Amino acid sequence: MGDKSVYDETRDRRGFRERIMDCITMREERATSPVPETDEDRSNEASIGLCLRELSRSPLSVVWNQYRNKKWLEHPRLPPLEELEAKLVEIVPSYSAFFTTGKKSIVNCAFVPLFPYEFRHLQDTIRRGDVSRRSLHFRFNRPLDSVSDSLLQYLTNVDMCDHMAVCCNVFENGEWRTIATARVIREHDQPDWAEWAAIVADPYHCNTIGSCLLYYISQVAFNAGIHTLYAVVNPANAPVLHWMKKLGAKLVVRQNV
C-alpha cells in the first residue's frame, strides 16, 4: 500500500482545506452551467442532493474516523494518510451545501462538515476580533475574553456520530474564511436527544446565516436518529429567544445554570 505517513505537527493543513473548497466550488459551477444535462449529470445531481444523509452511518463517517483515529501516526490497519485525505476530499462535497443568503447583504456560503484543519482558521477569526466577548458569553454561557486552544481542539475534533458539527465558509479577499459553526452533541442516556449550539461572527449577525446553520445541522441530526434538540440560552440573548419562539420551541426556565 506504499509507505506510511507520520504526522508532523508543524505541517500546514491549508492544502487539504483548499482542495475540499475547490471541489465544492467546481461542483457549484457545474450545477449552474447552462450546458444541457445528460442522464449522468442528473444522476450526479441526485447524489449531490443526498448531502443530508446520516453522517453517523455514512462513508464520510467511516473514512473520517479512520483518519481521526490515526492521529497522524502510523497504523498497520489503516491506509496511508495521503490515501485517507484523498478519500475525504472526494467525499466531503457530497455532504456540503453551497448557497446564497442574506438580509443586510448577500453572502455566498459554503456549509462543510467541520474537521480539525479548521482549528487554525477559527483561531484567525477570533484573533481578527470578529467574535466579540458578548457573542462568546452568549455562546458558552460564561464570561470569556477569548477561546483557549484546548477548547478549540475539542470543538474541531468531532466524531461525526455523537458529536456532529458543520462550519460556514465564505470566500473573501482571496481566501476562504470560517465565519460560523453549529453542532449537536448527543445525550448518552437519551440518544434521540441532543444539545445544539451555534455561533456566528459579529459582522455577519442578523443575516440569516444562523437560521440556515440550525436548519442544516437539525437535518443532519434528524437523519442520525436525533428527534429532539435543546439549547441552553442566556436570558439576555433576545434575538435567539425570539428566533426559537418563532420555531415553536418550548421554553423551560432554569435557575443557576
Short mmCIF file of C-alpha atoms in Angstrom, two decimals:
data_model
loop_
_atom_site.label_atom_id
_atom_site.label_comp_id
_atom_site.label_asym_id
_atom_site.label_seq_id
_atom_site.Cartn_x
_atom_site.Cartn_y
_atom_site.Cartn_z
CA MET A 1 0.00 0.00 0.00
CA GLY A 2 3.01 2.23 -0.03
CA ASP A 3 4.90 4.00 2.71
CA LYS A 4 3.05 5.10 5.81
CA SER A 5 2.96 8.77 6.67
CA VAL A 6 3.88 10.26 10.01
CA TYR A 7 2.10 13.44 11.04
CA ASP A 8 4.27 16.48 11.52
CA GLU A 9 2.54 18.95 13.87
CA THR A 10 4.22 21.83 12.08
CA ARG A 11 2.80 20.72 8.73
CA ASP A 12 0.44 23.28 7.18
CA ARG A 13 -3.02 21.74 6.60
CA ARG A 14 -4.15 24.59 4.32
CA GLY A 15 -3.78 22.43 1.21
CA PHE A 16 -6.30 19.89 2.47
CA ARG A 17 -8.88 22.55 3.18
CA GLU A 18 -8.32 24.34 -0.11
CA ARG A 19 -8.69 21.09 -2.05
CA ILE A 20 -12.05 20.48 -0.41
CA MET A 21 -13.27 24.02 -1.09
CA ASP A 22 -12.07 23.81 -4.70
CA CYS A 23 -14.15 20.65 -5.14
CA ILE A 24 -17.24 22.34 -3.68
CA THR A 25 -16.77 25.40 -5.89
CA MET A 26 -16.24 23.33 -9.03
CA ARG A 27 -19.35 21.31 -8.20
CA GLU A 28 -21.37 24.53 -7.88
CA GLU A 29 -20.03 25.82 -11.19
CA ARG A 30 -21.08 22.58 -12.88
CA ALA A 31 -24.52 22.79 -11.27
CA THR A 32 -25.11 26.33 -12.61
CA SER A 33 -23.69 25.63 -16.07
CA PRO A 34 -26.14 26.21 -18.99
CA VAL A 35 -24.87 23.06 -20.73
CA PRO A 36 -27.77 20.61 -21.33
CA GLU A 37 -27.98 17.88 -18.71
CA THR A 38 -27.24 14.28 -19.54
CA ASP A 39 -28.51 11.22 -17.68
CA GLU A 40 -25.14 11.08 -15.94
CA ASP A 41 -25.49 14.73 -14.90
CA ARG A 42 -28.93 14.07 -13.45
CA SER A 43 -27.58 11.05 -11.61
CA ASN A 44 -24.76 13.14 -10.18
CA GLU A 45 -27.23 15.86 -9.18
CA ALA A 46 -29.33 13.28 -7.35
CA SER A 47 -26.29 12.09 -5.43
CA ILE A 48 -25.44 15.69 -4.54
CA GLY A 49 -28.94 16.02 -3.11
CA LEU A 50 -28.05 13.41 -0.52
CA CYS A 51 -25.84 15.87 1.37
CA LEU A 52 -28.04 15.48 4.44
CA ARG A 53 -27.64 11.72 4.71
CA GLU A 54 -26.99 10.20 8.08
CA LEU A 55 -23.41 11.12 8.87
CA SER A 56 -23.07 8.58 11.65
CA ARG A 57 -23.62 5.65 9.26
CA SER A 58 -22.11 7.08 6.13
CA PRO A 59 -18.91 6.64 4.10
CA LEU A 60 -17.89 10.08 5.36
CA SER A 61 -18.11 8.98 8.98
CA VAL A 62 -16.27 5.72 8.27
CA VAL A 63 -13.42 7.40 6.40
CA TRP A 64 -13.28 10.34 8.76
CA ASN A 65 -12.98 8.19 11.88
CA GLN A 66 -10.21 6.18 10.24
CA TYR A 67 -8.50 9.49 9.59
CA ARG A 68 -9.26 10.79 13.08
CA ASN A 69 -8.25 7.65 14.97
CA LYS A 70 -4.99 7.51 13.05
CA LYS A 71 -3.98 10.67 14.93
CA TRP A 72 -1.44 11.38 12.20
CA LEU A 73 0.69 8.36 13.17
CA GLU A 74 1.43 5.03 11.54
CA HIS A 75 -1.14 2.30 11.99
CA PRO A 76 -0.77 -1.07 10.21
CA ARG A 77 -4.51 -1.49 9.66
CA LEU A 78 -5.19 1.91 8.13
CA PRO A 79 -4.38 3.30 4.67
CA PRO A 80 -1.63 5.90 4.31
CA LEU A 81 -2.59 9.41 5.38
CA GLU A 82 -2.49 10.65 1.79
CA GLU A 83 -4.98 7.97 0.73
CA LEU A 84 -7.38 8.87 3.53
CA GLU A 85 -7.06 12.56 2.65
CA ALA A 86 -7.84 11.83 -0.99
CA LYS A 87 -10.99 9.92 0.02
CA LEU A 88 -12.11 12.76 2.27
CA VAL A 89 -11.56 15.35 -0.44
CA GLU A 90 -13.67 13.21 -2.77
CA ILE A 91 -16.47 12.52 -0.27
CA VAL A 92 -16.89 15.80 1.65
CA PRO A 93 -18.52 17.86 -1.16
CA SER A 94 -21.48 15.46 -1.17
CA TYR A 95 -22.12 16.43 2.45
CA SER A 96 -21.77 20.16 1.82
CA ALA A 97 -24.15 22.89 0.74
CA PHE A 98 -23.22 25.92 -1.36
CA PHE A 99 -25.83 28.68 -1.47
CA THR A 100 -26.58 32.40 -1.26
CA THR A 101 -28.36 34.02 1.68
CA GLY A 102 -28.59 37.36 3.45
CA LYS A 103 -30.88 40.15 4.64
CA LYS A 104 -28.49 43.05 5.24
CA SER A 105 -26.17 41.94 2.43
CA ILE A 106 -25.82 38.99 0.08
CA VAL A 107 -23.42 36.31 1.31
CA ASN A 108 -22.24 33.27 -0.66
CA CYS A 109 -21.87 30.50 1.90
CA ALA A 110 -20.44 27.01 1.88
CA PHE A 111 -21.55 24.70 4.69
CA VAL A 112 -18.97 21.98 5.23
CA PRO A 113 -18.50 19.25 7.88
CA LEU A 114 -16.10 20.62 10.47
CA PHE A 115 -12.68 18.95 10.73
CA PRO A 116 -9.52 19.70 12.77
CA TYR A 117 -7.93 21.62 9.91
CA GLU A 118 -10.44 24.37 10.78
CA PHE A 119 -8.60 24.90 14.08
CA ARG A 120 -6.24 27.49 12.64
CA HIS A 121 -8.99 29.19 10.64
CA LEU A 122 -11.20 29.54 13.71
CA GLN A 123 -8.18 30.93 15.54
CA ASP A 124 -7.79 33.51 12.77
CA THR A 125 -11.45 34.52 13.04
CA ILE A 126 -11.14 35.07 16.79
CA ARG A 127 -7.81 36.90 16.55
CA ARG A 128 -9.23 39.27 13.92
CA GLY A 129 -11.73 40.34 16.57
CA ASP A 130 -14.71 39.10 14.55
CA VAL A 131 -16.22 37.38 17.61
CA SER A 132 -16.95 39.77 20.46
CA ARG A 133 -16.85 38.98 24.18
CA ARG A 134 -20.64 39.37 24.19
CA SER A 135 -21.01 36.72 21.48
CA LEU A 136 -18.65 34.38 23.33
CA HIS A 137 -20.61 34.94 26.55
CA PHE A 138 -23.89 34.07 24.83
CA ARG A 139 -22.38 31.01 23.14
CA PHE A 140 -20.68 29.49 26.20
CA ASN A 141 -22.92 30.99 28.92
CA ARG A 142 -19.97 32.33 30.86
CA PRO A 143 -17.68 35.36 30.52
CA LEU A 144 -14.85 34.69 28.07
CA ASP A 145 -12.23 37.04 26.69
CA SER A 146 -11.19 34.53 24.05
CA VAL A 147 -11.24 30.81 23.25
CA SER A 148 -8.38 28.65 24.50
CA ASP A 149 -6.52 26.30 22.20
CA SER A 150 -7.71 23.31 24.24
CA LEU A 151 -11.35 24.35 23.78
CA LEU A 152 -10.81 24.89 20.06
CA GLN A 153 -9.28 21.43 19.79
CA TYR A 154 -12.36 19.94 21.45
CA LEU A 155 -14.68 21.89 19.15
CA THR A 156 -12.87 20.84 15.98
CA ASN A 157 -12.11 17.18 16.75
CA VAL A 158 -15.62 15.75 16.47
CA ASP A 159 -16.54 12.13 15.74
CA MET A 160 -19.43 12.79 13.29
CA CYS A 161 -21.55 10.32 15.27
CA ASP A 162 -22.36 11.59 18.75
CA HIS A 163 -20.77 14.99 18.18
CA MET A 164 -21.58 16.42 14.75
CA ALA A 165 -20.55 19.85 13.57
CA VAL A 166 -20.55 21.99 10.44
CA CYS A 167 -18.92 25.29 9.61
CA CYS A 168 -19.84 28.13 7.29
CA ASN A 169 -17.07 29.35 4.98
CA VAL A 170 -17.08 32.44 2.78
CA PHE A 171 -14.56 33.50 0.15
CA GLU A 172 -13.24 36.98 0.90
CA ASN A 173 -10.10 38.88 -0.04
CA GLY A 174 -8.75 35.92 -1.98
CA GLU A 175 -9.16 33.32 0.77
CA TRP A 176 -11.76 31.12 2.45
CA ARG A 177 -12.74 32.31 5.91
CA THR A 178 -14.68 30.45 8.58
CA ILE A 179 -17.40 32.76 9.91
CA ALA A 180 -19.79 30.45 11.77
CA THR A 181 -20.15 26.98 13.25
CA ALA A 182 -23.00 24.83 14.53
CA ARG A 183 -23.01 21.49 16.31
CA VAL A 184 -25.18 18.91 18.02
CA ILE A 185 -23.96 16.70 20.88
CA ARG A 186 -25.98 13.57 21.54
CA GLU A 187 -27.17 12.68 25.05
CA HIS A 188 -25.74 9.30 26.04
CA ASP A 189 -28.70 8.47 28.30
CA GLN A 190 -31.22 9.62 25.67
CA PRO A 191 -29.61 9.02 22.26
CA ASP A 192 -32.52 10.61 20.39
CA TRP A 193 -31.90 13.90 22.25
CA ALA A 194 -29.05 16.33 21.58
CA GLU A 195 -27.92 19.77 22.62
CA TRP A 196 -27.32 22.20 19.79
CA ALA A 197 -25.20 25.33 19.72
CA ALA A 198 -24.13 27.81 17.08
CA ILE A 199 -22.03 30.94 16.83
CA VAL A 200 -21.74 33.47 14.02
CA ALA A 201 -19.01 36.09 13.67
CA ASP A 202 -20.32 39.52 14.62
CA PRO A 203 -20.02 41.15 11.15
CA TYR A 204 -22.48 38.53 9.84
CA HIS A 205 -25.12 38.81 12.56
CA CYS A 206 -28.78 39.33 11.54
CA ASN A 207 -28.11 37.98 8.05
CA THR A 208 -29.97 34.60 8.30
CA ILE A 209 -26.74 32.59 8.46
CA GLY A 210 -27.54 31.31 11.95
CA SER A 211 -31.02 30.23 10.86
CA CYS A 212 -29.60 28.37 7.88
CA LEU A 213 -26.97 26.70 10.06
CA LEU A 214 -29.57 25.49 12.56
CA TYR A 215 -31.77 24.11 9.79
CA TYR A 216 -28.81 22.32 8.23
CA ILE A 217 -27.49 20.79 11.44
CA SER A 218 -31.02 19.84 12.54
CA GLN A 219 -31.48 17.86 9.33
CA VAL A 220 -28.14 16.15 9.88
CA ALA A 221 -29.20 15.35 13.45
CA PHE A 222 -32.61 14.02 12.40
CA ASN A 223 -31.03 11.73 9.82
CA ALA A 224 -28.70 10.50 12.57
CA GLY A 225 -31.65 9.42 14.73
CA ILE A 226 -31.92 12.56 16.86
CA HIS A 227 -35.52 13.71 17.23
CA THR A 228 -35.31 16.39 19.93
CA LEU A 229 -32.90 19.32 20.06
CA TYR A 230 -32.47 21.62 23.03
CA ALA A 231 -30.24 24.55 23.86
CA VAL A 232 -29.28 26.45 26.99
CA VAL A 233 -29.86 30.09 26.03
CA ASN A 234 -28.79 33.11 28.05
CA PRO A 235 -31.95 35.08 29.01
CA ALA A 236 -30.26 38.24 27.72
CA ASN A 237 -29.91 36.70 24.26
CA ALA A 238 -33.17 38.16 22.98
CA PRO A 239 -32.58 37.51 19.24
CA VAL A 240 -32.09 33.76 19.75
CA LEU A 241 -35.03 33.51 22.18
CA HIS A 242 -37.26 35.29 19.66
CA TRP A 243 -35.97 33.08 16.88
CA MET A 244 -36.64 29.92 18.89
CA LYS A 245 -40.15 31.14 19.74
CA LYS A 246 -40.86 31.53 16.02
CA LEU A 247 -39.74 27.93 15.53
CA GLY A 248 -42.24 26.75 18.15
CA ALA A 249 -39.64 25.75 20.73
CA LYS A 250 -40.80 25.04 24.28
CA LEU A 251 -39.33 27.42 26.85
CA VAL A 252 -38.17 25.98 30.17
CA VAL A 253 -36.81 28.43 32.74
CA ARG A 254 -33.90 27.04 34.75
CA GLN A 255 -32.15 28.73 37.64
CA ASN A 256 -28.40 28.74 38.34
CA VAL A 257 -27.47 27.07 35.04
#
